Coordinates of C-alpha atoms in Angstrom, one line a residue:
M1 CA -46.3 -51.5 54.4
S2 CA -49.4 -52.0 56.6
S3 CA -51.4 -49.2 58.1
K4 CA -50.2 -50.2 61.4
S5 CA -46.6 -50.1 60.3
K6 CA -47.1 -46.6 58.7
N7 CA -48.5 -45.3 61.9
D8 CA -45.6 -46.7 63.9
S9 CA -43.1 -45.2 61.5
L10 CA -44.8 -41.8 61.7
R11 CA -44.1 -41.8 65.3
T12 CA -40.5 -42.8 64.9
G13 CA -39.9 -40.6 62.0
T14 CA -38.5 -43.1 59.5
W15 CA -41.6 -43.1 57.0
P16 CA -41.6 -39.4 56.1
S17 CA -37.9 -39.4 55.2
K18 CA -38.7 -41.4 52.2
L19 CA -41.9 -39.5 51.2
L20 CA -41.3 -36.0 52.2
L21 CA -38.5 -35.3 49.9
P22 CA -40.4 -36.3 46.7
L23 CA -43.3 -34.2 48.1
L24 CA -41.1 -31.2 48.7
H25 CA -39.5 -31.5 45.2
L26 CA -43.0 -31.6 43.7
I27 CA -44.0 -28.4 45.5
L28 CA -40.9 -26.7 44.6
T29 CA -41.1 -27.6 40.9
L30 CA -44.9 -26.8 40.5
G31 CA -45.1 -24.1 43.1
R32 CA -48.4 -25.4 44.3
E33 CA -50.1 -25.9 47.6
L34 CA -50.4 -29.4 49.0
K35 CA -52.4 -30.7 51.9
F36 CA -52.1 -34.0 53.7
H37 CA -53.1 -35.6 56.9
I38 CA -50.7 -36.8 59.8
E39 CA -52.5 -38.3 63.0
G40 CA -55.6 -36.3 62.4
R41 CA -53.7 -32.8 61.9
V42 CA -54.2 -31.1 58.6
I43 CA -50.8 -29.8 57.4
T44 CA -50.5 -27.4 54.5
I45 CA -47.3 -26.7 52.8
F46 CA -46.9 -24.0 50.2
Y47 CA -44.2 -22.7 48.0
F48 CA -43.2 -19.0 47.6
N49 CA -40.2 -18.1 45.7
N50 CA -37.7 -20.6 47.0
L51 CA -39.2 -20.6 50.4
V52 CA -41.1 -23.4 51.8
M53 CA -43.2 -22.7 55.0
D54 CA -45.5 -24.5 57.2
D55 CA -48.9 -22.9 57.2
M56 CA -49.8 -21.2 60.4
S57 CA -53.0 -22.1 62.1
C58 CA -54.3 -18.7 62.0
E59 CA -53.9 -15.9 59.5
P60 CA -54.5 -12.7 61.3
S61 CA -54.7 -9.1 60.2
C62 CA -51.7 -6.8 61.2
D63 CA -53.6 -5.6 64.4
D64 CA -55.0 -9.2 65.4
A65 CA -51.3 -10.5 65.1
V66 CA -50.1 -8.0 67.6
R67 CA -53.2 -8.4 70.0
G68 CA -54.5 -11.8 69.4
C69 CA -53.1 -15.0 67.7
G70 CA -50.4 -13.2 69.2
E71 CA -46.7 -13.3 69.9
S72 CA -46.5 -17.0 69.8
H73 CA -48.0 -16.8 66.2
I74 CA -45.3 -14.1 65.2
D75 CA -42.6 -16.1 66.8
E76 CA -43.4 -19.2 64.8
K77 CA -43.3 -17.1 61.6
I78 CA -39.9 -15.6 62.6
A79 CA -38.6 -19.1 63.6
C80 CA -39.7 -20.6 60.2
L81 CA -38.4 -17.7 58.1
I82 CA -35.1 -17.8 60.0
G83 CA -34.5 -21.3 58.8
L84 CA -35.8 -21.1 55.3
Q85 CA -34.8 -17.6 54.2
I86 CA -32.5 -17.5 51.1
R87 CA -29.2 -15.6 50.7
S88 CA -29.5 -13.2 47.8
P89 CA -27.2 -13.8 45.0
F90 CA -25.0 -10.9 43.9
Y91 CA -21.9 -10.1 41.6
Q92 CA -19.2 -10.2 44.3
V93 CA -16.2 -8.2 43.6
E94 CA -12.9 -9.9 45.0
T95 CA -11.3 -6.8 46.4
G96 CA -14.4 -5.1 47.2
L97 CA -16.1 -2.3 45.3
M98 CA -15.4 0.3 47.9
A99 CA -11.7 -0.5 47.8
L100 CA -11.7 0.1 44.1
L101 CA -13.5 3.4 44.4
K102 CA -11.2 4.5 47.1
N103 CA -8.2 3.8 44.7
C104 CA -9.8 5.9 41.9
L105 CA -10.6 8.9 44.2
E106 CA -6.8 8.9 45.3
L107 CA -5.7 9.0 41.7
E108 CA -8.0 11.9 40.7
A109 CA -6.4 15.2 39.7
G110 CA -7.1 18.3 41.7
N111 CA -7.4 19.1 45.3
S112 CA -10.2 17.1 46.8
T113 CA -11.3 15.3 50.0
S114 CA -13.5 12.3 49.9
I115 CA -15.3 10.3 52.6
L116 CA -16.4 6.7 52.0
S117 CA -18.3 4.1 53.8
G118 CA -15.9 1.3 54.8
Y119 CA -17.8 -1.6 53.0
V120 CA -20.7 -2.0 50.6
D121 CA -21.7 -4.7 48.2
H122 CA -23.6 -3.6 45.2
F123 CA -27.0 -5.3 44.5
Q124 CA -28.2 -4.8 41.0
S125 CA -31.8 -5.0 39.7
I126 CA -32.1 -8.2 37.7
E127 CA -34.2 -8.1 34.4
S128 CA -36.0 -11.3 35.0
E129 CA -36.8 -10.5 38.7
D130 CA -37.1 -6.9 39.7
V131 CA -36.3 -4.3 37.1
G132 CA -38.8 -1.4 37.2
W133 CA -39.9 -2.0 40.9
G134 CA -37.2 -3.4 43.0
C135 CA -34.8 -0.5 43.8
G136 CA -35.9 -0.1 47.2
W137 CA -35.2 -3.7 48.2
R138 CA -31.9 -3.5 46.6
N139 CA -30.8 -0.6 48.5
I140 CA -32.1 -2.2 51.7
Q141 CA -29.6 -5.0 50.7
M142 CA -26.8 -2.7 50.2
L143 CA -27.2 -1.1 53.5
S144 CA -27.6 -4.6 55.1
S145 CA -24.2 -5.7 53.5
H146 CA -22.6 -2.9 55.3
L147 CA -24.1 -3.6 58.5
L148 CA -23.5 -7.2 58.6
M149 CA -19.9 -6.7 57.9
Q150 CA -19.1 -3.6 59.9
R151 CA -21.4 -3.9 63.0
Q152 CA -21.2 -6.9 65.3
E153 CA -24.3 -5.8 67.2
A154 CA -26.4 -5.6 64.0
R155 CA -25.1 -8.7 62.6
E156 CA -26.4 -10.6 65.8
V157 CA -30.0 -9.2 65.3
L158 CA -30.5 -8.8 61.6
F159 CA -32.5 -11.4 59.8
G160 CA -32.4 -13.7 62.9
G161 CA -28.5 -13.7 63.1
S162 CA -28.2 -15.6 59.8
G163 CA -25.3 -13.4 58.8
F164 CA -26.2 -12.9 55.2
V165 CA -28.2 -10.6 53.0
P166 CA -31.7 -12.3 52.1
E167 CA -33.3 -12.3 48.7
I168 CA -36.2 -9.9 48.0
A169 CA -38.9 -12.4 48.9
S170 CA -37.3 -13.1 52.3
L171 CA -37.2 -9.3 52.9
Q172 CA -40.8 -8.8 52.0
R173 CA -41.6 -11.6 54.6
W174 CA -39.5 -9.7 57.2
L175 CA -41.4 -6.5 56.4
E176 CA -44.6 -8.1 56.9
I177 CA -43.5 -9.5 60.2
A178 CA -42.5 -5.9 61.2
W179 CA -46.0 -4.6 60.3
E180 CA -47.6 -7.5 62.3
R181 CA -45.5 -6.4 65.3
G182 CA -46.9 -2.9 65.0
F183 CA -44.0 -1.0 63.3
D184 CA -45.4 1.6 60.9
A185 CA -49.0 0.7 61.3
L186 CA -50.2 3.5 59.1
G187 CA -47.9 2.7 56.4
S188 CA -48.8 -1.0 56.5
D189 CA -52.4 -0.1 55.9
H190 CA -51.5 1.2 52.6
F191 CA -50.3 -2.2 51.5
N192 CA -53.2 -4.0 53.3
C193 CA -50.5 -5.4 55.5
K194 CA -49.3 -7.6 52.7
I195 CA -46.2 -7.1 50.5
Y196 CA -45.0 -10.6 49.8
G197 CA -45.1 -11.5 46.0
S198 CA -46.1 -8.1 45.0
R199 CA -44.3 -5.5 42.7
N200 CA -45.3 -2.7 44.8
W201 CA -42.8 0.0 45.2
I202 CA -41.5 0.8 48.7
G203 CA -39.7 3.8 50.1
A204 CA -37.6 5.1 52.9
T205 CA -40.5 4.6 55.5
E206 CA -40.6 0.8 54.7
C207 CA -36.8 0.8 54.9
A208 CA -36.9 2.2 58.3
A209 CA -39.6 0.1 59.5
L210 CA -37.8 -3.0 58.6
F211 CA -34.6 -2.1 60.3
R212 CA -36.3 -0.6 63.4
S213 CA -38.1 -4.2 63.8
F214 CA -34.6 -5.6 64.5
G215 CA -33.8 -3.0 67.0
L216 CA -31.8 -0.7 64.8
R217 CA -32.2 3.0 65.2
A218 CA -33.2 3.9 61.6
R219 CA -33.9 7.5 61.3
I220 CA -35.5 9.6 58.3
V221 CA -34.7 13.2 57.0
D222 CA -36.8 15.1 54.6
F223 CA -35.4 17.8 52.4
G224 CA -37.5 20.1 50.4
P225 CA -39.0 23.7 50.0
K226 CA -40.8 25.4 52.9
E227 CA -44.1 25.2 51.0
L228 CA -44.0 21.4 51.0
E229 CA -43.2 21.1 54.7
S230 CA -46.8 20.7 55.7
L231 CA -47.1 17.8 53.4
C232 CA -44.6 15.8 55.3
L233 CA -47.1 14.1 57.5
S234 CA -44.6 12.3 59.6
V235 CA -43.0 15.5 60.7
P236 CA -44.4 16.5 64.4
G237 CA -46.7 19.3 64.2
S238 CA -47.7 18.9 60.7
S239 CA -50.7 21.0 59.9
L240 CA -52.5 18.6 57.6
G241 CA -52.8 15.7 60.0
A242 CA -53.3 12.1 58.5
Q243 CA -55.6 13.2 55.8
I244 CA -55.6 15.7 52.8
S245 CA -58.0 16.6 50.1
K246 CA -57.7 15.9 46.5
I247 CA -60.1 17.3 43.8
N248 CA -61.1 14.5 41.4
D249 CA -61.9 14.8 37.6
R250 CA -65.3 15.8 38.4
G251 CA -64.5 18.7 40.6
K252 CA -65.4 16.8 43.8
R253 CA -63.2 16.8 46.8
K254 CA -62.1 13.6 48.0
V255 CA -60.3 12.6 51.3
V256 CA -57.1 10.6 50.5
Q257 CA -55.2 8.8 53.3
V258 CA -51.5 9.2 53.3
Y259 CA -49.0 7.8 55.8
G260 CA -45.4 8.7 55.4
P261 CA -43.0 11.6 54.6
M262 CA -43.0 10.9 50.9
D263 CA -46.4 9.5 50.7
K264 CA -47.9 12.5 49.3
Y265 CA -46.8 11.2 45.9
I266 CA -49.4 8.2 46.4
L267 CA -52.0 10.7 45.5
G268 CA -51.6 9.9 41.8
R269 CA -53.5 7.1 40.3
H270 CA -50.7 4.6 39.6
Y271 CA -50.3 2.4 42.6
D272 CA -48.9 -0.6 41.0
A273 CA -45.6 -1.2 39.5
P274 CA -45.1 -1.9 35.7
L275 CA -44.3 -5.1 34.4
A276 CA -40.8 -6.5 35.0
G277 CA -38.6 -5.3 32.1
S278 CA -39.5 -1.7 32.3
R279 CA -36.5 0.7 31.7
G280 CA -34.7 3.3 33.1
D281 CA -35.5 5.1 36.4
E282 CA -38.5 3.4 38.1
N283 CA -41.9 5.2 37.7
S284 CA -42.5 4.6 41.2
R285 CA -45.7 5.1 43.3
Y286 CA -44.4 8.5 43.9
S287 CA -44.4 9.6 40.3
S288 CA -47.9 10.9 40.0
M289 CA -48.0 13.7 42.6
Q290 CA -50.5 16.6 42.1
L291 CA -49.5 19.2 44.5
G292 CA -51.5 22.2 43.2
N293 CA -54.8 21.2 44.9
N294 CA -53.0 20.5 48.2
L295 CA -51.3 23.7 48.5
G296 CA -54.4 25.7 48.2
G297 CA -54.6 26.6 44.5
G298 CA -52.4 26.9 41.4
S299 CA -51.3 23.8 39.3
G300 CA -49.0 21.1 40.4
D301 CA -46.6 22.0 37.5
N302 CA -46.2 25.6 38.8
V303 CA -45.3 24.3 42.2
L304 CA -42.7 21.9 40.7
N305 CA -41.2 24.7 38.6
K306 CA -40.9 26.9 41.6
C307 CA -39.2 24.1 43.5
A308 CA -36.8 23.5 40.6
R309 CA -35.8 27.0 40.5
K310 CA -34.4 26.7 44.1
N311 CA -31.8 24.3 42.9
K312 CA -29.2 25.9 45.2
G313 CA -31.2 24.6 48.1
S314 CA -29.9 21.1 47.2
E315 CA -26.6 22.3 48.9
V316 CA -28.4 21.8 52.1
L317 CA -28.6 18.0 51.3
V318 CA -25.0 17.6 50.3
H319 CA -23.8 19.5 53.4
W320 CA -25.9 17.4 55.6
V321 CA -24.3 14.2 53.9
W322 CA -20.9 15.7 54.5
N323 CA -21.5 16.3 58.0
Y324 CA -23.1 12.9 58.3
F325 CA -20.0 10.9 57.1
S326 CA -17.5 13.3 58.9
D327 CA -17.2 11.8 62.3
E328 CA -14.4 11.6 64.8
S329 CA -13.5 7.8 63.7
L330 CA -12.4 8.6 60.2
S331 CA -9.2 6.9 59.0
K332 CA -7.2 8.5 56.3
S333 CA -5.6 6.7 53.5
G334 CA -2.1 6.9 52.6
H335 CA -2.6 9.9 50.1
H336 CA -4.7 11.7 52.9
R337 CA -7.3 12.5 50.2
V338 CA -9.7 9.7 51.1
A339 CA -11.1 9.1 54.5
V340 CA -13.0 6.0 55.4
S341 CA -16.0 6.5 57.9
E342 CA -17.7 4.0 60.2
K343 CA -21.1 5.4 59.2
P344 CA -23.4 3.2 57.2
P345 CA -24.5 4.2 53.7
L346 CA -27.6 6.2 53.2
Y347 CA -30.9 5.2 51.6
F348 CA -31.5 8.0 49.2
Q349 CA -35.1 8.4 47.9
H350 CA -36.7 10.8 45.5
D351 CA -39.6 11.0 43.2
G352 CA -39.2 8.1 40.6
H353 CA -36.3 6.1 42.0
S354 CA -34.1 5.3 45.1
R355 CA -30.3 4.8 45.3
T356 CA -27.6 4.2 47.9
V357 CA -25.2 7.1 49.0
V358 CA -21.9 5.5 49.9
G359 CA -19.9 8.6 50.4
V360 CA -19.3 12.3 49.5
Q361 CA -16.5 14.3 47.9
V362 CA -15.6 18.0 47.9
K363 CA -13.3 19.6 45.3
H364 CA -11.5 22.8 46.2
Q365 CA -11.5 25.1 43.4
Q366 CA -8.8 27.7 42.8
N367 CA -11.3 30.5 43.1
G368 CA -11.8 29.3 46.6
T369 CA -15.2 27.7 46.1
Q370 CA -16.1 24.1 47.0
Q371 CA -17.8 21.7 44.6
F372 CA -19.6 18.8 46.3
S373 CA -20.7 15.5 44.8
L374 CA -22.5 12.5 46.3
L375 CA -20.9 9.2 45.7
I376 CA -23.8 6.9 44.9
L377 CA -24.4 3.2 43.9
D378 CA -27.4 2.6 41.8
P379 CA -29.3 -0.6 41.5
A380 CA -30.0 0.0 37.9
H381 CA -26.4 -0.3 37.0
R382 CA -24.8 -3.5 36.4
T383 CA -22.2 -4.5 38.9
A384 CA -19.8 -5.8 36.4
A385 CA -19.8 -2.5 34.5
L386 CA -19.0 -0.7 37.8
K387 CA -16.1 -3.0 38.5
T388 CA -14.7 -2.8 35.1
S389 CA -14.8 1.0 35.0
L390 CA -13.3 1.2 38.6
K391 CA -10.6 -1.3 37.7
E392 CA -9.7 0.5 34.5
N393 CA -10.2 4.1 36.2
D394 CA -12.2 4.9 33.2
G395 CA -15.8 6.4 33.1
W396 CA -16.6 5.4 36.7
Q397 CA -17.4 9.2 37.5
K398 CA -20.5 9.2 35.3
L399 CA -21.7 6.0 37.1
I400 CA -21.0 7.1 40.7
K401 CA -20.7 10.8 41.0
R402 CA -23.7 13.2 41.4
G403 CA -23.0 16.9 41.7
V404 CA -25.3 19.4 43.3
H405 CA -26.5 20.5 39.9
T406 CA -27.9 17.1 39.2
L407 CA -30.2 17.3 42.2
K408 CA -33.3 18.8 40.4
K409 CA -36.3 17.1 42.2
P410 CA -38.4 19.1 44.5
Q411 CA -38.0 16.8 47.5
Y412 CA -35.5 14.2 48.8
Q413 CA -35.5 11.8 51.6
L414 CA -32.7 10.1 53.4
C415 CA -32.8 7.0 55.8
Y416 CA -29.8 6.6 58.1
I417 CA -29.1 4.2 60.9
D418 CA -27.7 5.3 64.2
P419 CA -25.4 3.1 66.3
G420 CA -26.5 0.7 69.0
I421 CA -29.5 -1.6 69.6
A422 CA -32.8 -0.2 71.0
S423 CA -34.0 -1.2 74.5
E424 CA -37.4 -2.7 74.9
G425 CA -38.9 0.5 75.8
E426 CA -37.3 2.3 73.0
M427 CA -38.6 -0.3 70.6
E428 CA -42.1 0.8 71.2
L429 CA -41.2 4.3 70.4
L430 CA -39.6 3.3 67.1
K431 CA -42.9 1.7 65.9
R432 CA -44.1 5.2 64.9
I433 CA -42.1 6.5 61.9
D434 CA -41.3 10.3 61.9
S435 CA -38.8 12.5 60.3
I436 CA -36.8 15.7 60.5
F437 CA -37.6 18.3 58.0
L438 CA -34.9 20.5 56.4
E439 CA -35.7 23.4 54.1
F440 CA -34.1 23.5 50.7

């Protein structure tokens, strides 16, 4: 083909159809950047975890993206991501995992009442992909599965109206876009405005920022002892402001920036996640807290021990969860022991791990007391194992139920989503992440 013929075919679109497919295959196979020229314009195509996106003409910082290269640049990124985001694979339970759980709760012995979210898919961490760091993303996926199935208004706005739950890489891109639009600006600084391709842990504040960027009213509640309230920097009126001091190994005081309700745990030295394949609960970026210096003396261990002794305070959390799921739209099952709520599940964060609360149960004891249990889906569990235990009604309690006595952490955090879509004016208010503090 002559040079003139090539130029003509570029304008008509026939020539690229024969060449671009092999080029894209090469990119997807090798995962490398490729540049080529078309009519004087340099175009860069690069591959990132099953997504191929056109390189934008500018690469602004988070602040610049909001002010400058501007909305058009963000709109281009959004349009590209909508078309190229990938549906996250997951183990699909035919009858629905929540339906199996409801059946098991109805068959339990004793006098009990349970409330469940109507629909939730379980997204497990995968050994070769995100074990050891991905629990936050998996919980976001579980919340998203409910919202896409149960709330039409959320389905229309989430992930560009795609109607499916994206994979982690796509969610990371969506969070970066949320940051560029100004949601949780302080929190984004901790990640240098970049999260895609990293194994950094995220928490409830990132969950809230992501959902808020779509206009959903994501809220955060902190639970902890009174002496930790001032460390919840997102709480209005916090006495410590945006900076606290830490004494380093040489005895010198160093100012450390913290940004969110749980971000005091960032004061530890371990900011990065372990290699994929780590076992057990995740040693998250929250796991190295040193509270002693921040509370004006004493060792961090002493504070933690003091918090642990207030175990009865965790009843505040389970009662809040009960009140959250108990709404006027409850529908009782045939046995009148299990109610289905329209409320979405809860993102449940604590030091070291995060999970998804899909319901709550209260057992009425013969002595008149009430025994509460949270009903939880854990990304660390295998969906197939959950399905088998529920279908056979054998051993599922150990996987899903968590009584008050198991809540031994000094602080917990929940993210929930109120109904409706925020107006344009409300969207500006949602950009700043704050929380409500409830004393343990």
